[in-house]
Amino acid sequence: KDNLLGGTGPATRAIHLGYDPATENGALTPPIYLTSTYAFETAEDGVATFAGERTGYVYGRAKNPTQALLEARVADLESGEAGLALASGIAAITATVLTLVKAGDRVLVDQVIYGCSYSFFANQITRFGVEVIFADFTDLDSLEAEFAKNPALVFFETPSNPNVRIIDIVKVSAMSKAAGAVCVVDNTFSSPIIQQPLAFGADIVVHSATKFLGGHGDLLGGIVVGTADMIFRIRNAGLRMITGATLSAFNAFLILRGLKTLSLRMKAHCSSALAIAEHMSAHPMVAKVLYPMLPGFEQRELAQSQMSGGGAIVSFQLVGGRDMGMRFINALELIKCAVSLGDAETLVQLPAGMTHATYTPEERLRFGIPEDLVRLSVGLEDLDDLILDINRAFETIA
Ligand code: HCS
């Protein structure tokens, strides 16, 4: 029981759903269950629980009440039936894929994804007899031919890391369904406040909760959302038997705290990021700016059809290329050079040398990840201060 009265919005649900203080001695904030195991009342109860004849908590690798509340809240925000919390975004992806594919299967993956996700598909899962096909998911005509090869699973991010390409979730989900493939979407860049892939037909959503869901750069976590049946399978195989990559109860608590301000934070991220994208576009030292809601962005219409905001990521190339990009990063003072995104702090990095260094230079060239692209994750500082830092950096390197 919780105190939701029905008809409530996402900000309210992220704060109240699934929790009644009366069940926890009136504690307004849900407690952290720091326990590795759970006592059965009787030996018979223990045996029945292990046999699946009785539900209940057994052992902390697979389930914990603090995680369970987080799972319920993120599943609800994503309009999914059930959720599963894991130790990182990569844990969420690997547990999902390793549960759903087997040797001999094909997996169809968009060619531009986060570097370690790419490396998992390109270099790791291929060692176990799974064939991985990388394709340009923005080119739906050529994608048809790849779907004809009967993939068991389809994976993409939208917007894609680092160059915010937009993938048509409705169309790719429909193509996956027609091919009998499970469609998995990494929704990390948008969060469920901006985009809900399940509502557009995807089967599973994965998140790095390290980013916007946690929101404060102080934890690592991952979440998977899908049908109750899928999540049951991923919990029991991918989490419990294969990866063991459990989210700590403390990190579940921190992500629950982050969720309380997710809606507010996303609005601020989107509004500052759009302003910075517009500011950068008008600067003579900038060659190209990529931001989904920027007037002139090639896929803006598609972005508007599935996202309610552009997110926090602004990627750009400077006149003068990679050298100028590196000098610009070094000239920033308030904005810190770090990978990760979705934090309160604005972060900047060079994907070709950092988050996407797992791609070879040839792969980056073939897949359209420019060597001189700079990726900015716009944080929650005052916009004027960010613009000042950016302008100061341009003056320094001019
Ligand atoms: N997925 C994060 C971690 C980088 S190593 C990012 O910044 O894209």
XYZ file of C-alpha atoms and ligand atoms in Angstrom:
406
model
C 0.000 0.000 0.000
C 1.205 3.520 -0.687
C -0.416 6.912 -0.483
C -0.929 7.387 -4.221
C -4.492 8.340 -4.966
C -4.415 7.433 -8.651
C -3.940 9.682 -11.656
C -0.619 10.968 -10.366
C 2.316 12.152 -12.452
C 5.834 10.731 -12.701
C 7.405 13.126 -10.173
C 4.832 12.121 -7.546
C 5.179 8.416 -8.319
C 8.984 8.592 -8.160
C 8.622 9.953 -4.625
C 5.752 7.859 -3.209
C 5.097 4.704 -5.207
C 5.238 1.392 -3.384
C 5.984 2.659 0.103
C 3.829 3.227 3.165
C 5.736 4.703 6.142
C 3.269 2.971 8.501
C 4.853 -0.376 7.598
C 8.287 0.864 8.724
C 7.581 2.486 12.103
C 6.578 5.710 10.366
C 10.007 6.179 8.756
C 9.382 8.748 6.029
C 12.420 7.587 4.078
C 12.455 3.891 3.153
C 15.059 2.083 5.262
C 18.185 0.424 3.895
C 18.047 -3.316 4.424
C 21.649 -4.210 5.166
C 21.362 -7.979 5.247
C 22.941 -10.695 3.152
C 20.493 -13.459 4.071
C 16.932 -13.881 5.399
C 15.784 -16.127 8.248
C 13.011 -18.639 7.509
C 10.489 -19.258 10.257
C 10.780 -23.004 9.759
C 12.913 -25.443 7.772
C 9.758 -26.311 5.805
C 9.378 -22.655 4.822
C 12.991 -22.598 3.600
C 12.552 -25.748 1.499
C 9.247 -24.485 0.070
C 10.813 -21.121 -0.797
C 13.711 -22.760 -2.621
C 11.210 -24.976 -4.456
C 9.389 -21.852 -5.651
C 6.184 -22.866 -3.797
C 6.368 -19.848 -1.533
C 7.562 -16.329 -2.315
C 9.892 -14.453 -0.033
C 13.408 -13.172 0.360
C 16.117 -15.819 0.456
C 19.577 -14.422 -0.172
C 20.889 -10.980 -1.032
C 22.435 -11.775 -4.393
C 19.025 -12.006 -6.050
C 16.703 -9.780 -4.010
C 16.606 -7.165 -1.259
C 13.663 -4.986 -0.121
C 15.533 -1.697 -0.749
C 16.306 -2.872 -4.283
C 12.714 -4.094 -4.685
C 11.334 -0.589 -4.068
C 13.804 0.892 -6.562
C 12.885 -1.788 -9.114
C 9.176 -1.072 -8.678
C 9.638 2.691 -9.072
C 11.819 2.544 -12.189
C 9.563 -0.120 -13.752
C 6.595 2.158 -13.135
C 8.341 5.217 -14.611
C 9.214 3.162 -17.703
C 5.629 1.805 -17.939
C 6.988 -1.706 -17.562
C 5.722 -4.639 -15.498
C 8.871 -5.341 -13.509
C 12.416 -4.148 -12.915
C 15.736 -5.597 -11.868
C 18.543 -3.659 -10.189
C 22.180 -4.541 -10.841
C 25.638 -3.267 -9.963
C 26.261 -1.172 -13.113
C 24.909 -0.375 -16.548
C 27.213 -2.950 -18.103
C 25.924 -5.495 -15.541
C 22.364 -4.705 -16.695
C 23.303 -5.231 -20.355
C 25.403 -8.368 -19.893
C 22.904 -10.057 -17.523
C 20.118 -9.372 -20.032
C 21.968 -10.540 -23.139
C 23.585 -13.580 -21.489
C 20.148 -14.703 -20.302
C 18.416 -14.283 -23.641
C 20.940 -15.557 -26.210
C 22.781 -18.847 -26.701
C 25.604 -20.149 -28.897
C 24.561 -20.128 -32.535
C 22.296 -17.071 -32.135
C 22.747 -13.796 -33.978
C 22.525 -10.437 -32.300
C 21.904 -7.224 -34.243
C 23.465 -4.122 -32.656
C 23.556 -0.458 -33.661
C 27.074 0.574 -34.672
C 27.286 3.581 -32.352
C 26.912 2.705 -28.673
C 28.910 3.316 -25.492
C 32.455 1.951 -25.889
C 32.315 -0.800 -23.220
C 28.886 -1.965 -24.459
C 30.458 -2.109 -27.930
C 33.395 -4.116 -26.626
C 31.054 -6.611 -24.906
C 29.266 -7.241 -28.199
C 32.319 -7.049 -30.487
C 34.929 -8.869 -28.413
C 33.368 -10.769 -25.507
C 30.071 -12.427 -26.354
C 31.506 -13.482 -29.712
C 33.870 -15.804 -27.774
C 30.837 -17.898 -26.823
C 29.571 -18.695 -30.298
C 27.205 -15.735 -30.675
C 27.398 -13.881 -33.987
C 27.151 -10.106 -33.671
C 26.142 -7.926 -36.605
C 26.733 -4.172 -36.318
C 24.556 -2.003 -38.540
C 23.512 1.608 -38.958
C 20.095 1.697 -37.274
C 19.399 5.142 -38.706
C 19.308 3.543 -42.160
C 16.095 1.533 -41.974
C 16.270 0.327 -45.599
C 19.600 -1.411 -45.177
C 18.516 -2.608 -41.729
C 15.777 -4.702 -43.394
C 18.468 -6.929 -44.907
C 20.070 -7.477 -41.504
C 16.708 -8.412 -39.984
C 16.355 -11.042 -42.707
C 19.258 -12.878 -41.005
C 16.919 -13.742 -38.086
C 18.562 -12.102 -35.083
C 17.490 -13.391 -31.662
C 18.106 -10.030 -30.012
C 18.384 -6.409 -31.143
C 20.213 -3.733 -29.130
C 20.500 0.025 -29.542
C 20.777 3.296 -27.654
C 18.775 6.374 -28.532
C 20.119 9.018 -28.464
C 23.363 7.181 -29.135
C 26.506 7.744 -27.137
C 28.427 9.941 -28.042
C 26.916 11.590 -31.142
C 23.202 11.606 -30.164
C 21.938 9.841 -33.316
C 18.236 9.132 -32.924
C 16.918 5.627 -33.629
C 13.242 5.257 -34.537
C 12.003 3.130 -31.623
C 8.559 2.442 -33.125
C 9.983 1.225 -36.440
C 12.909 -0.807 -35.094
C 10.663 -2.394 -32.425
C 8.156 -3.364 -35.126
C 10.944 -4.826 -37.288
C 12.215 -6.780 -34.270
C 8.760 -8.121 -33.516
C 8.253 -9.209 -37.122
C 11.627 -10.997 -37.021
C 10.863 -12.646 -33.672
C 13.763 -10.818 -31.982
C 13.780 -9.331 -28.492
C 14.238 -5.558 -28.806
C 16.448 -4.068 -26.067
C 16.819 -0.279 -25.793
C 19.401 1.485 -23.648
C 17.485 4.523 -22.356
C 20.334 5.946 -20.256
C 20.660 9.232 -22.192
C 16.990 10.153 -21.803
C 15.760 8.634 -18.559
C 12.075 7.621 -18.380
C 11.119 11.254 -17.790
C 12.002 12.123 -21.400
C 11.412 8.889 -23.276
C 9.712 5.551 -22.599
C 10.821 2.964 -25.173
C 8.419 0.247 -23.913
C 5.484 2.497 -24.802
C 6.863 2.617 -28.374
C 7.038 -1.166 -28.664
C 10.456 -2.168 -27.269
C 10.584 -5.321 -25.140
C 13.264 -4.393 -22.631
C 14.805 -1.145 -21.389
C 18.230 -1.022 -19.762
C 19.803 1.869 -17.869
C 23.070 2.836 -16.390
C 21.579 4.148 -13.137
C 25.003 5.674 -12.497
C 23.864 8.533 -14.724
C 20.563 10.437 -14.450
C 18.691 8.005 -12.177
C 21.315 8.316 -9.436
C 22.107 11.783 -10.657
C 24.874 12.789 -8.254
C 28.004 11.045 -9.503
C 28.396 9.069 -6.279
C 27.483 5.490 -7.211
C 27.412 2.803 -9.887
C 24.186 0.977 -10.719
C 22.104 -0.526 -13.508
C 18.421 -1.319 -14.093
C 16.551 -3.599 -16.491
C 12.786 -3.179 -17.087
C 10.501 -5.515 -19.006
C 7.684 -8.007 -18.587
C 7.477 -9.861 -15.283
C 8.392 -13.068 -17.096
C 11.519 -11.600 -18.768
C 12.687 -9.973 -15.532
C 12.138 -13.248 -13.640
C 14.353 -15.009 -16.173
C 17.088 -12.342 -16.094
C 17.059 -12.268 -12.287
C 17.355 -16.035 -12.012
C 19.917 -16.613 -14.754
C 21.744 -13.378 -15.646
C 21.970 -11.980 -12.134
C 21.772 -15.002 -9.844
C 23.729 -17.613 -11.816
C 25.848 -15.829 -14.421
C 27.067 -12.410 -13.340
C 26.239 -12.177 -9.622
C 26.415 -8.423 -10.227
C 24.093 -7.361 -7.404
C 23.410 -3.710 -6.586
C 24.233 -2.955 -2.952
C 21.298 -1.943 -0.741
C 23.087 1.309 0.018
C 23.365 2.174 -3.669
C 19.696 1.229 -4.141
C 18.890 3.739 -1.389
C 20.993 6.424 -3.087
C 19.273 5.836 -6.436
C 15.866 6.014 -4.709
C 16.985 9.377 -3.333
C 18.052 10.446 -6.832
C 14.665 9.460 -8.282
C 12.914 11.958 -6.010
C 14.404 14.839 -8.015
C 14.694 13.127 -11.408
C 11.804 15.000 -13.004
C 13.046 18.389 -11.766
C 16.635 17.631 -12.722
C 15.759 16.485 -16.248
C 13.901 19.742 -16.899
C 16.956 21.747 -15.797
C 19.390 19.546 -17.773
C 17.288 19.930 -20.942
C 16.819 23.657 -20.671
C 20.518 24.436 -20.010
C 21.725 21.946 -22.644
C 19.511 23.517 -25.338
C 20.761 26.991 -24.404
C 24.386 25.831 -24.530
C 23.840 24.019 -27.846
C 22.404 27.242 -29.307
C 25.253 29.307 -27.853
C 27.892 26.933 -29.264
C 26.211 26.883 -32.692
C 26.554 30.648 -32.957
C 30.270 30.639 -32.041
C 32.730 31.112 -34.925
C 35.192 28.594 -33.451
C 32.574 25.794 -33.559
C 32.307 23.692 -36.721
C 29.314 21.495 -35.782
C 26.956 20.991 -32.846
C 24.864 17.877 -32.247
C 21.833 18.189 -29.957
C 18.480 16.456 -30.600
C 16.276 19.523 -30.102
C 18.589 22.035 -31.794
C 16.901 23.739 -34.761
C 18.759 22.382 -37.786
C 19.618 19.007 -36.160
C 18.983 16.494 -38.962
C 16.837 14.124 -36.894
C 15.027 16.762 -34.847
C 11.570 15.754 -36.037
C 12.159 12.097 -35.129
C 13.584 13.175 -31.759
C 10.466 15.275 -31.113
C 8.239 12.313 -31.954
C 9.705 10.148 -29.194
C 11.412 12.488 -26.693
C 9.861 15.240 -24.595
C 13.242 17.005 -24.232
C 16.713 16.882 -25.744
C 18.556 15.600 -22.673
C 21.850 16.819 -21.216
C 24.327 15.748 -23.877
C 25.678 18.289 -26.334
C 28.416 17.018 -28.674
C 30.431 19.283 -30.940
C 33.472 19.668 -33.179
C 35.650 22.747 -33.192
C 37.278 24.472 -36.119
C 40.845 23.175 -35.821
C 39.833 19.587 -35.011
C 41.031 17.295 -32.245
C 43.926 19.477 -31.122
C 41.597 22.427 -30.660
C 39.092 20.182 -28.839
C 41.784 19.029 -26.389
C 42.909 22.621 -25.819
C 39.300 23.696 -25.237
C 38.786 20.933 -22.647
C 42.000 21.944 -20.880
C 40.990 25.615 -20.874
C 37.691 24.986 -19.054
C 37.806 25.636 -15.323
C 34.350 25.125 -13.820
C 33.529 22.320 -16.253
C 35.510 19.203 -15.342
C 37.146 16.772 -17.742
C 35.622 13.390 -16.809
C 33.720 10.536 -18.405
C 30.182 9.707 -17.172
C 27.146 11.944 -17.552
C 23.918 12.985 -15.900
C 25.623 14.413 -12.834
C 25.006 17.777 -11.187
C 28.508 18.765 -12.360
C 28.961 19.595 -16.043
C 31.466 17.132 -17.521
C 33.414 17.177 -20.757
C 35.446 14.472 -22.517
C 36.881 13.395 -25.868
C 35.026 10.173 -26.836
C 37.580 8.929 -29.406
C 40.275 8.933 -26.733
C 38.127 8.045 -23.712
C 34.618 6.493 -23.698
C 34.977 5.171 -27.261
C 38.666 4.218 -27.191
C 37.449 0.579 -27.310
C 36.566 1.107 -30.989
C 39.623 0.953 -33.282
C 40.319 4.160 -35.258
C 39.115 2.309 -38.406
C 35.871 1.320 -36.672
C 35.285 4.881 -35.480
C 35.833 6.108 -39.038
C 33.537 3.434 -40.535
C 30.799 3.935 -37.926
C 30.877 7.732 -37.942
C 32.410 8.590 -34.566
C 34.608 11.626 -35.304
C 38.100 11.711 -33.766
C 37.627 15.351 -32.802
C 34.157 15.098 -31.267
C 33.873 16.647 -27.809
C 31.042 15.443 -25.549
C 29.571 17.738 -22.919
C 27.173 16.504 -20.225
C 25.427 19.672 -19.128
C 24.893 19.703 -15.378
C 22.808 21.700 -12.938
C 25.002 24.726 -12.327
C 23.697 28.223 -13.141
C 23.564 28.552 -16.922
C 25.347 31.938 -16.865
C 28.319 30.409 -15.065
C 28.580 27.603 -17.634
C 28.412 30.054 -20.545
C 31.063 32.202 -18.843
C 33.389 29.198 -18.486
C 32.807 28.207 -22.136
C 33.429 31.761 -23.392
C 36.543 32.078 -21.250
C 37.877 28.782 -22.656
C 37.281 29.979 -26.241
C 39.143 33.221 -25.482
C 42.067 31.278 -23.978
C 42.545 29.046 -27.025
C 41.785 31.651 -29.700
N 29.169 5.181 -19.926
C 29.938 6.247 -19.343
C 31.211 5.747 -18.724
C 32.425 5.876 -19.489
S 33.840 4.969 -19.267
C 30.110 7.360 -20.371
O 30.638 8.410 -20.020
O 29.695 7.219 -21.527
